PDB file of C-alpha atoms in Angstrom:
ATOM      1  CA  MET A   1       0.000   0.000   0.000  1.00  0.00           C
ATOM      2  CA  LYS A   2       1.118   3.518  -0.723  1.00  0.00           C
ATOM      3  CA  GLU A   3       0.292   4.468   2.872  1.00  0.00           C
ATOM      4  CA  ILE A   4       2.966   2.055   4.131  1.00  0.00           C
ATOM      5  CA  ARG A   5       5.603   3.712   1.930  1.00  0.00           C
ATOM      6  CA  VAL A   6       4.539   7.157   3.104  1.00  0.00           C
ATOM      7  CA  ARG A   7       4.495   6.131   6.764  1.00  0.00           C
ATOM      8  CA  ASN A   8       7.978   4.622   6.561  1.00  0.00           C
ATOM      9  CA  ALA A   9       9.389   7.610   4.688  1.00  0.00           C
ATOM     10  CA  LEU A  10       7.956  10.135   7.141  1.00  0.00           C
ATOM     11  CA  ILE A  11       9.077   8.230  10.253  1.00  0.00           C
ATOM     12  CA  VAL A  12      12.597   7.706   8.875  1.00  0.00           C
ATOM     13  CA  SER A  13      12.861  11.397   8.010  1.00  0.00           C
ATOM     14  CA  CYS A  14      11.596  12.412  11.441  1.00  0.00           C
ATOM     15  CA  MET A  15      13.959  10.061  13.286  1.00  0.00           C
ATOM     16  CA  HIS A  16      16.905  11.331  11.254  1.00  0.00           C
ATOM     17  CA  ARG A  17      16.023  14.923  12.201  1.00  0.00           C
ATOM     18  CA  ALA A  18      15.873  13.777  15.823  1.00  0.00           C
ATOM     19  CA  GLY A  19      19.469  12.574  15.508  1.00  0.00           C
ATOM     20  CA  TYR A  20      18.932   8.840  14.923  1.00  0.00           C
ATOM     21  CA  THR A  21      20.532   8.753  11.485  1.00  0.00           C
ATOM     22  CA  GLY A  22      20.936   4.969  11.607  1.00  0.00           C
ATOM     23  CA  PHE A  23      17.176   4.407  11.739  1.00  0.00           C
ATOM     24  CA  ARG A  24      16.008   2.671   8.570  1.00  0.00           C
ATOM     25  CA  GLY A  25      12.325   2.179   9.206  1.00  0.00           C
ATOM     26  CA  ASP A  26      10.130  -0.528  10.638  1.00  0.00           C
ATOM     27  CA  GLY A  27      10.847  -3.141   7.982  1.00  0.00           C
ATOM     28  CA  LEU A  28       7.291  -2.846   6.678  1.00  0.00           C
ATOM     29  CA  GLN A  29       7.040  -3.785   3.029  1.00  0.00           C
ATOM     30  CA  GLU A  30       4.272  -3.364   0.524  1.00  0.00           C
ATOM     31  CA  ALA A  31       2.375  -6.531  -0.241  1.00  0.00           C
ATOM     32  CA  ARG A  32       4.166  -8.190  -3.139  1.00  0.00           C
ATOM     33  CA  PRO A  33       2.274 -10.223  -5.703  1.00  0.00           C
ATOM     34  CA  PRO A  34       2.566 -13.998  -5.309  1.00  0.00           C
ATOM     35  CA  ASP A  35       4.565 -16.033  -7.793  1.00  0.00           C
ATOM     36  CA  ASN A  36       1.217 -17.233  -9.148  1.00  0.00           C
ATOM     37  CA  ALA A  37      -1.512 -14.657  -9.682  1.00  0.00           C
ATOM     38  CA  THR A  38      -4.204 -17.038  -8.438  1.00  0.00           C
ATOM     39  CA  ALA A  39      -3.461 -16.802  -4.727  1.00  0.00           C
ATOM     40  CA  LEU A  40      -6.745 -18.284  -3.522  1.00  0.00           C
ATOM     41  CA  PRO A  41      -8.259 -20.348  -6.339  1.00  0.00           C
ATOM     42  CA  ALA A  42     -10.822 -22.142  -4.158  1.00  0.00           C
ATOM     43  CA  GLY A  43     -13.843 -20.600  -2.474  1.00  0.00           C
ATOM     44  CA  ALA A  44     -17.615 -20.596  -2.417  1.00  0.00           C
ATOM     45  CA  TRP A  45     -17.435 -20.469  -6.230  1.00  0.00           C
ATOM     46  CA  GLY A  46     -15.570 -23.784  -6.452  1.00  0.00           C
ATOM     47  CA  TYR A  47     -12.029 -24.089  -7.797  1.00  0.00           C
ATOM     48  CA  LEU A  48     -10.651 -21.854 -10.535  1.00  0.00           C
ATOM     49  CA  GLY A  49      -7.819 -23.127 -12.704  1.00  0.00           C
ATOM     50  CA  ALA A  50      -7.394 -26.781 -13.547  1.00  0.00           C
ATOM     51  CA  GLU A  51      -3.706 -26.229 -14.368  1.00  0.00           C
ATOM     52  CA  ILE A  52      -3.102 -24.821 -10.875  1.00  0.00           C
ATOM     53  CA  ALA A  53      -5.057 -27.559  -9.125  1.00  0.00           C
ATOM     54  CA  GLY A  54      -2.517 -30.222 -10.022  1.00  0.00           C
ATOM     55  CA  VAL A  55       0.420 -28.162  -8.752  1.00  0.00           C
ATOM     56  CA  GLN A  56      -0.812 -25.926  -5.977  1.00  0.00           C
ATOM     57  CA  GLY A  57      -3.785 -27.782  -4.587  1.00  0.00           C
ATOM     58  CA  PHE A  58      -5.573 -25.766  -1.925  1.00  0.00           C
ATOM     59  CA  HIS A  59      -2.417 -24.083  -0.633  1.00  0.00           C
ATOM     60  CA  ALA A  60      -1.621 -20.483  -1.466  1.00  0.00           C
ATOM     61  CA  PRO A  61       1.434 -20.106  -3.715  1.00  0.00           C
ATOM     62  CA  ARG A  62       4.712 -18.976  -2.269  1.00  0.00           C
ATOM     63  CA  THR A  63       5.143 -15.231  -2.303  1.00  0.00           C
ATOM     64  CA  ALA A  64       8.200 -13.424  -3.477  1.00  0.00           C
ATOM     65  CA  GLY A  65      10.687 -12.347  -0.859  1.00  0.00           C
ATOM     66  CA  PRO A  66      11.544  -8.750   0.079  1.00  0.00           C
ATOM     67  CA  GLY A  67      12.437  -6.506  -2.798  1.00  0.00           C
ATOM     68  CA  PRO A  68      15.999  -5.508  -3.674  1.00  0.00           C
ATOM     69  CA  GLY A  69      17.540  -3.187  -1.159  1.00  0.00           C
ATOM     70  CA  ALA A  70      15.198  -4.107   1.681  1.00  0.00           C
ATOM     71  CA  GLU A  71      16.899  -3.550   4.999  1.00  0.00           C
ATOM     72  CA  ALA A  72      16.145  -4.619   8.539  1.00  0.00           C
ATOM     73  CA  PRO A  73      15.203  -1.764  10.880  1.00  0.00           C
ATOM     74  CA  ALA A  74      18.050  -0.293  12.857  1.00  0.00           C
ATOM     75  CA  ALA A  75      17.934  -1.133  16.543  1.00  0.00           C
ATOM     76  CA  GLY A  76      17.310   1.602  19.084  1.00  0.00           C
ATOM     77  CA  SER A  77      16.737   1.758  22.791  1.00  0.00           C
ATOM     78  CA  GLY A  78      16.602   4.067  25.725  1.00  0.00           C
ATOM     79  CA  GLU A  79      14.174   6.675  27.011  1.00  0.00           C
ATOM     80  CA  ALA A  80      15.282   9.341  24.536  1.00  0.00           C
ATOM     81  CA  TYR A  81      14.902   6.956  21.593  1.00  0.00           C
ATOM     82  CA  ASP A  82      11.450   5.847  22.738  1.00  0.00           C
ATOM     83  CA  SER A  83      10.350   9.447  23.212  1.00  0.00           C
ATOM     84  CA  ALA A  84      11.577  10.402  19.735  1.00  0.00           C
ATOM     85  CA  ARG A  85       9.870   7.413  18.203  1.00  0.00           C
ATOM     86  CA  ILE A  86       6.544   8.192  19.880  1.00  0.00           C
ATOM     87  CA  ASP A  87       6.767  11.805  18.733  1.00  0.00           C
ATOM     88  CA  CYS A  88       7.584  10.749  15.165  1.00  0.00           C
ATOM     89  CA  ASP A  89       4.638   8.363  15.137  1.00  0.00           C
ATOM     90  CA  ARG A  90       2.385  11.191  16.283  1.00  0.00           C
ATOM     91  CA  GLN A  91       3.705  13.602  13.655  1.00  0.00           C
ATOM     92  CA  THR A  92       3.324  10.972  10.937  1.00  0.00           C
ATOM     93  CA  LEU A  93      -0.271  10.200  11.867  1.00  0.00           C
ATOM     94  CA  GLU A  94      -1.079  13.904  11.883  1.00  0.00           C
ATOM     95  CA  ARG A  95       0.402  14.406   8.431  1.00  0.00           C
ATOM     96  CA  ILE A  96      -1.193  11.334   6.854  1.00  0.00           C
ATOM     97  CA  GLY A  97      -4.567  11.942   8.466  1.00  0.00           C
ATOM     98  CA  ALA A  98      -7.380   9.538   9.151  1.00  0.00           C
ATOM     99  CA  PRO A  99      -8.661   7.312   6.326  1.00  0.00           C
ATOM    100  CA  PRO A 100     -12.229   7.853   5.074  1.00  0.00           C
ATOM    101  CA  ALA A 101     -13.682   5.475   7.655  1.00  0.00           C
ATOM    102  CA  PRO A 102     -17.463   5.999   7.131  1.00  0.00           C
ATOM    103  CA  GLY A 103     -17.232   5.095   3.451  1.00  0.00           C
ATOM    104  CA  ALA A 104     -14.952   2.147   4.172  1.00  0.00           C
ATOM    105  CA  ASP A 105     -17.428   0.865   6.750  1.00  0.00           C
ATOM    106  CA  LEU A 106     -20.218   1.154   4.185  1.00  0.00           C
ATOM    107  CA  LEU A 107     -18.197  -0.763   1.597  1.00  0.00           C
ATOM    108  CA  GLY A 108     -17.484  -3.524   4.077  1.00  0.00           C
ATOM    109  CA  ARG A 109     -21.146  -3.845   5.029  1.00  0.00           C
ATOM    110  CA  LEU A 110     -22.344  -3.831   1.423  1.00  0.00           C
ATOM    111  CA  PHE A 111     -19.774  -6.432   0.414  1.00  0.00           C
ATOM    112  CA  SER A 112     -20.762  -8.684   3.320  1.00  0.00           C
ATOM    113  CA  ASP A 113     -24.437  -8.306   2.449  1.00  0.00           C
ATOM    114  CA  SER A 114     -23.790  -9.123  -1.204  1.00  0.00           C
ATOM    115  CA  MET A 115     -21.872 -12.260  -0.262  1.00  0.00           C
ATOM    116  CA  THR A 116     -24.669 -13.407   2.042  1.00  0.00           C
ATOM    117  CA  ALA A 117     -27.325 -12.774  -0.590  1.00  0.00           C
ATOM    118  CA  THR A 118     -25.284 -14.634  -3.204  1.00  0.00           C
ATOM    119  CA  GLY A 119     -24.893 -17.669  -0.978  1.00  0.00           C
ATOM    120  CA  ARG A 120     -28.648 -17.837  -0.429  1.00  0.00           C
ATOM    121  CA  ASP A 121     -29.639 -17.252  -4.059  1.00  0.00           C
ATOM    122  CA  GLY A 122     -31.485 -20.199  -5.606  1.00  0.00           C
ATOM    123  CA  ARG A 123     -29.329 -20.154  -8.726  1.00  0.00           C
ATOM    124  CA  VAL A 124     -26.197 -20.512  -6.630  1.00  0.00           C
ATOM    125  CA  THR A 125     -27.594 -23.177  -4.319  1.00  0.00           C
ATOM    126  CA  ALA A 126     -28.720 -25.218  -7.346  1.00  0.00           C
ATOM    127  CA  ALA A 127     -25.287 -24.972  -8.959  1.00  0.00           C
ATOM    128  CA  THR A 128     -23.631 -25.866  -5.643  1.00  0.00           C
ATOM    129  CA  ALA A 129     -25.812 -28.971  -5.387  1.00  0.00           C
ATOM    130  CA  GLN A 130     -24.703 -30.006  -8.883  1.00  0.00           C
ATOM    131  CA  TRP A 131     -21.093 -29.438  -7.837  1.00  0.00           C
ATOM    132  CA  ALA A 132     -21.598 -31.657  -4.762  1.00  0.00           C
ATOM    133  CA  ASP A 133     -23.155 -34.427  -6.890  1.00  0.00           C
ATOM    134  CA  CYS A 134     -20.198 -34.251  -9.271  1.00  0.00           C
ATOM    135  CA  MET A 135     -17.743 -34.441  -6.367  1.00  0.00           C
ATOM    136  CA  ALA A 136     -19.567 -37.461  -4.954  1.00  0.00           C
ATOM    137  CA  ALA A 137     -19.319 -39.193  -8.336  1.00  0.00           C
ATOM    138  CA  ALA A 138     -15.576 -38.489  -8.265  1.00  0.00           C
ATOM    139  CA  GLY A 139     -15.306 -40.139  -4.857  1.00  0.00           C
ATOM    140  CA  PHE A 140     -15.305 -37.070  -2.609  1.00  0.00           C
ATOM    141  CA  ARG A 141     -17.900 -36.247   0.015  1.00  0.00           C
ATOM    142  CA  ALA A 142     -18.377 -32.492  -0.188  1.00  0.00           C
ATOM    143  CA  ASP A 143     -21.385 -30.303   0.496  1.00  0.00           C
ATOM    144  CA  ASP A 144     -19.789 -26.867   0.635  1.00  0.00           C
ATOM    145  CA  PRO A 145     -16.982 -25.660  -1.666  1.00  0.00           C
ATOM    146  CA  ARG A 146     -15.768 -23.317   1.090  1.00  0.00           C
ATOM    147  CA  SER A 147     -15.235 -25.957   3.756  1.00  0.00           C
ATOM    148  CA  PHE A 148     -14.053 -28.772   1.483  1.00  0.00           C
ATOM    149  CA  PRO A 149     -10.411 -27.513   1.236  1.00  0.00           C
ATOM    150  CA  GLU A 150      -9.938 -26.892   4.967  1.00  0.00           C
ATOM    151  CA  PRO A 151      -8.697 -30.370   6.013  1.00  0.00           C
ATOM    152  CA  TYR A 152      -6.106 -30.290   3.241  1.00  0.00           C
ATOM    153  CA  ARG A 153      -4.825 -26.836   4.179  1.00  0.00           C
ATOM    154  CA  ALA A 154      -3.828 -28.121   7.621  1.00  0.00           C
ATOM    155  CA  ALA A 155      -0.836 -29.879   6.023  1.00  0.00           C
ATOM    156  CA  PRO A 156       2.347 -27.796   5.563  1.00  0.00           C
ATOM    157  CA  GLN A 157       2.311 -28.405   1.821  1.00  0.00           C
ATOM    158  CA  ALA A 158       0.170 -29.999  -0.852  1.00  0.00           C
ATOM    159  CA  THR A 159       0.057 -33.798  -0.854  1.00  0.00           C
ATOM    160  CA  PRO A 160      -0.823 -36.105  -3.777  1.00  0.00           C
ATOM    161  CA  ALA A 161      -4.246 -36.671  -2.183  1.00  0.00           C
ATOM    162  CA  GLU A 162      -4.802 -32.926  -2.001  1.00  0.00           C
ATOM    163  CA  LEU A 163      -3.812 -32.420  -5.624  1.00  0.00           C
ATOM    164  CA  ALA A 164      -6.277 -35.116  -6.675  1.00  0.00           C
ATOM    165  CA  ALA A 165      -9.027 -33.461  -4.637  1.00  0.00           C
ATOM    166  CA  ALA A 166      -8.229 -30.066  -6.126  1.00  0.00           C
ATOM    167  CA  ARG A 167      -8.320 -31.476  -9.661  1.00  0.00           C
ATOM    168  CA  ALA A 168     -11.738 -32.997  -8.954  1.00  0.00           C
ATOM    169  CA  ASP A 169     -12.916 -29.695  -7.483  1.00  0.00           C
ATOM    170  CA  ALA A 170     -11.768 -27.791 -10.562  1.00  0.00           C
ATOM    171  CA  ASP A 171     -13.416 -30.306 -12.874  1.00  0.00           C
ATOM    172  CA  CYS A 172     -16.716 -30.205 -10.985  1.00  0.00           C
ATOM    173  CA  THR A 173     -16.648 -26.418 -10.878  1.00  0.00           C
ATOM    174  CA  THR A 174     -16.472 -26.434 -14.658  1.00  0.00           C
ATOM    175  CA  ARG A 175     -19.113 -29.122 -15.094  1.00  0.00           C
ATOM    176  CA  SER A 176     -21.614 -27.395 -12.785  1.00  0.00           C
ATOM    177  CA  ASN A 177     -20.796 -23.907 -14.115  1.00  0.00           C
ATOM    178  CA  LEU A 178     -20.670 -22.901 -10.447  1.00  0.00           C
ATOM    179  CA  ALA A 179     -18.075 -20.135 -10.722  1.00  0.00           C
ATOM    180  CA  ALA A 180     -19.765 -18.425 -13.667  1.00  0.00           C
ATOM    181  CA  ILE A 181     -23.139 -18.506 -11.927  1.00  0.00           C
ATOM    182  CA  TRP A 182     -21.713 -17.427  -8.562  1.00  0.00           C
ATOM    183  CA  PHE A 183     -19.863 -14.382  -9.874  1.00  0.00           C
ATOM    184  CA  THR A 184     -22.735 -13.364 -12.154  1.00  0.00           C
ATOM    185  CA  VAL A 185     -25.167 -13.438  -9.235  1.00  0.00           C
ATOM    186  CA  LEU A 186     -22.726 -11.580  -6.985  1.00  0.00           C
ATOM    187  CA  ALA A 187     -22.244  -8.859  -9.613  1.00  0.00           C
ATOM    188  CA  GLY A 188     -26.012  -8.487  -9.910  1.00  0.00           C
ATOM    189  CA  TYR A 189     -26.479  -7.900  -6.194  1.00  0.00           C
ATOM    190  CA  GLN A 190     -23.574  -5.476  -6.113  1.00  0.00           C
ATOM    191  CA  ARG A 191     -24.991  -3.465  -9.027  1.00  0.00           C
ATOM    192  CA  GLN A 192     -28.230  -3.129  -7.060  1.00  0.00           C
ATOM    193  CA  GLN A 193     -26.249  -1.896  -4.056  1.00  0.00           C
ATOM    194  CA  ILE A 194     -24.440   0.663  -6.190  1.00  0.00           C
ATOM    195  CA  ASP A 195     -27.750   1.970  -7.513  1.00  0.00           C
ATOM    196  CA  ARG A 196     -29.231   2.231  -4.001  1.00  0.00           C
ATOM    197  CA  ASN A 197     -26.158   3.806  -2.401  1.00  0.00           C
ATOM    198  CA  GLY A 198     -24.856   5.935  -5.244  1.00  0.00           C
ATOM    199  CA  PRO A 199     -24.414   9.281  -3.408  1.00  0.00           C
ATOM    200  CA  ALA A 200     -22.622   7.732  -0.415  1.00  0.00           C
ATOM    201  CA  LEU A 201     -20.363   5.603  -2.632  1.00  0.00           C
ATOM    202  CA  ASN A 202     -19.516   8.592  -4.843  1.00  0.00           C
ATOM    203  CA  ALA A 203     -18.606  10.602  -1.752  1.00  0.00           C
ATOM    204  CA  HIS A 204     -16.341   7.796  -0.552  1.00  0.00           C
ATOM    205  CA  ARG A 205     -14.690   7.548  -3.956  1.00  0.00           C
ATOM    206  CA  GLU A 206     -13.867  11.253  -3.866  1.00  0.00           C
ATOM    207  CA  ALA A 207     -12.529  10.918  -0.304  1.00  0.00           C
ATOM    208  CA  VAL A 208     -10.282   8.037  -1.387  1.00  0.00           C
ATOM    209  CA  ARG A 209      -9.031  10.046  -4.345  1.00  0.00           C
ATOM    210  CA  ALA A 210      -8.252  12.992  -2.092  1.00  0.00           C
ATOM    211  CA  GLN A 211      -6.400  10.757   0.365  1.00  0.00           C
ATOM    212  CA  ASP A 212      -4.442   9.157  -2.475  1.00  0.00           C
ATOM    213  CA  ALA A 213      -3.481  12.594  -3.809  1.00  0.00           C
ATOM    214  CA  LYS A 214      -2.320  13.591  -0.328  1.00  0.00           C
ATOM    215  CA  LEU A 215      -0.182  10.455  -0.017  1.00  0.00           C
ATOM    216  CA  THR A 216       1.312  11.091  -3.458  1.00  0.00           C
ATOM    217  CA  ARG A 217       2.202  14.640  -2.405  1.00  0.00           C
ATOM    218  CA  LEU A 218       3.793  13.431   0.837  1.00  0.00           C
ATOM    219  CA  LEU A 219       5.877  10.885  -1.078  1.00  0.00           C
ATOM    220  CA  ALA A 220       7.022  13.564  -3.507  1.00  0.00           C
ATOM    221  CA  GLU A 221       8.145  15.778  -0.614  1.00  0.00           C
ATOM    222  CA  GLY A 222      10.733  13.154   0.327  1.00  0.00           C
ATOM    223  CA  ASP A 223      12.744  14.178   3.369  1.00  0.00           C
ATOM    224  CA  ALA A 224      11.021  17.501   3.813  1.00  0.00           C
ATOM    225  CA  GLY A 225       9.963  18.194   7.367  1.00  0.00           C
ATOM    226  CA  PRO A 226       6.385  18.707   8.543  1.00  0.00           C
ATOM    227  CA  THR A 227       4.521  21.549   6.950  1.00  0.00           C
ATOM    228  CA  PRO A 228       4.235  24.386   9.511  1.00  0.00           C
TER     229      PRO A 228
END
């Protein structure tokens, strides 16, 4: 996230001005994309990607390590260091400002509601039943695509049995058309939510844009101190 970059840059700059020139940040890194773009192929929609099923199973792919030049945070201790760090945290929070919480809360509630409505929709439940019948024919007892992978994920890495189960899941997802139906239904409910909550969502979008512009400006300022 851009906010992580801004936070690190501002705290490092502040600590350097306070005299702790060896401080290199908290070691926080932006989320890096996984080696495989399909990080979570299995869910309520079934399994996406037959080619991944036979390699990855139900385990998330390994993510890339820290980027080039990533450094561990410099150690610091003592009352003066702690006081400087607390003050730099305060200054950083003041400069970044609070995120647009009301709009984010609304988005979270609408997303949760859309997921619940999708799971209860007759089109989805019918497709899920077809998926379960297909899985039973393949030799797997499974009623819910969400809970089916859980026992396999307990293992540290994918086993041959897990890969076979994932391949069956992917095949049955295709045969039942579960994923296509699930995402189509979800999109329909979310379009209804957008229509009903247009003004509030537009206001949140503008707040997010303003916050993003502020973060971009703070990044561009580099090592500049706090604006008086």
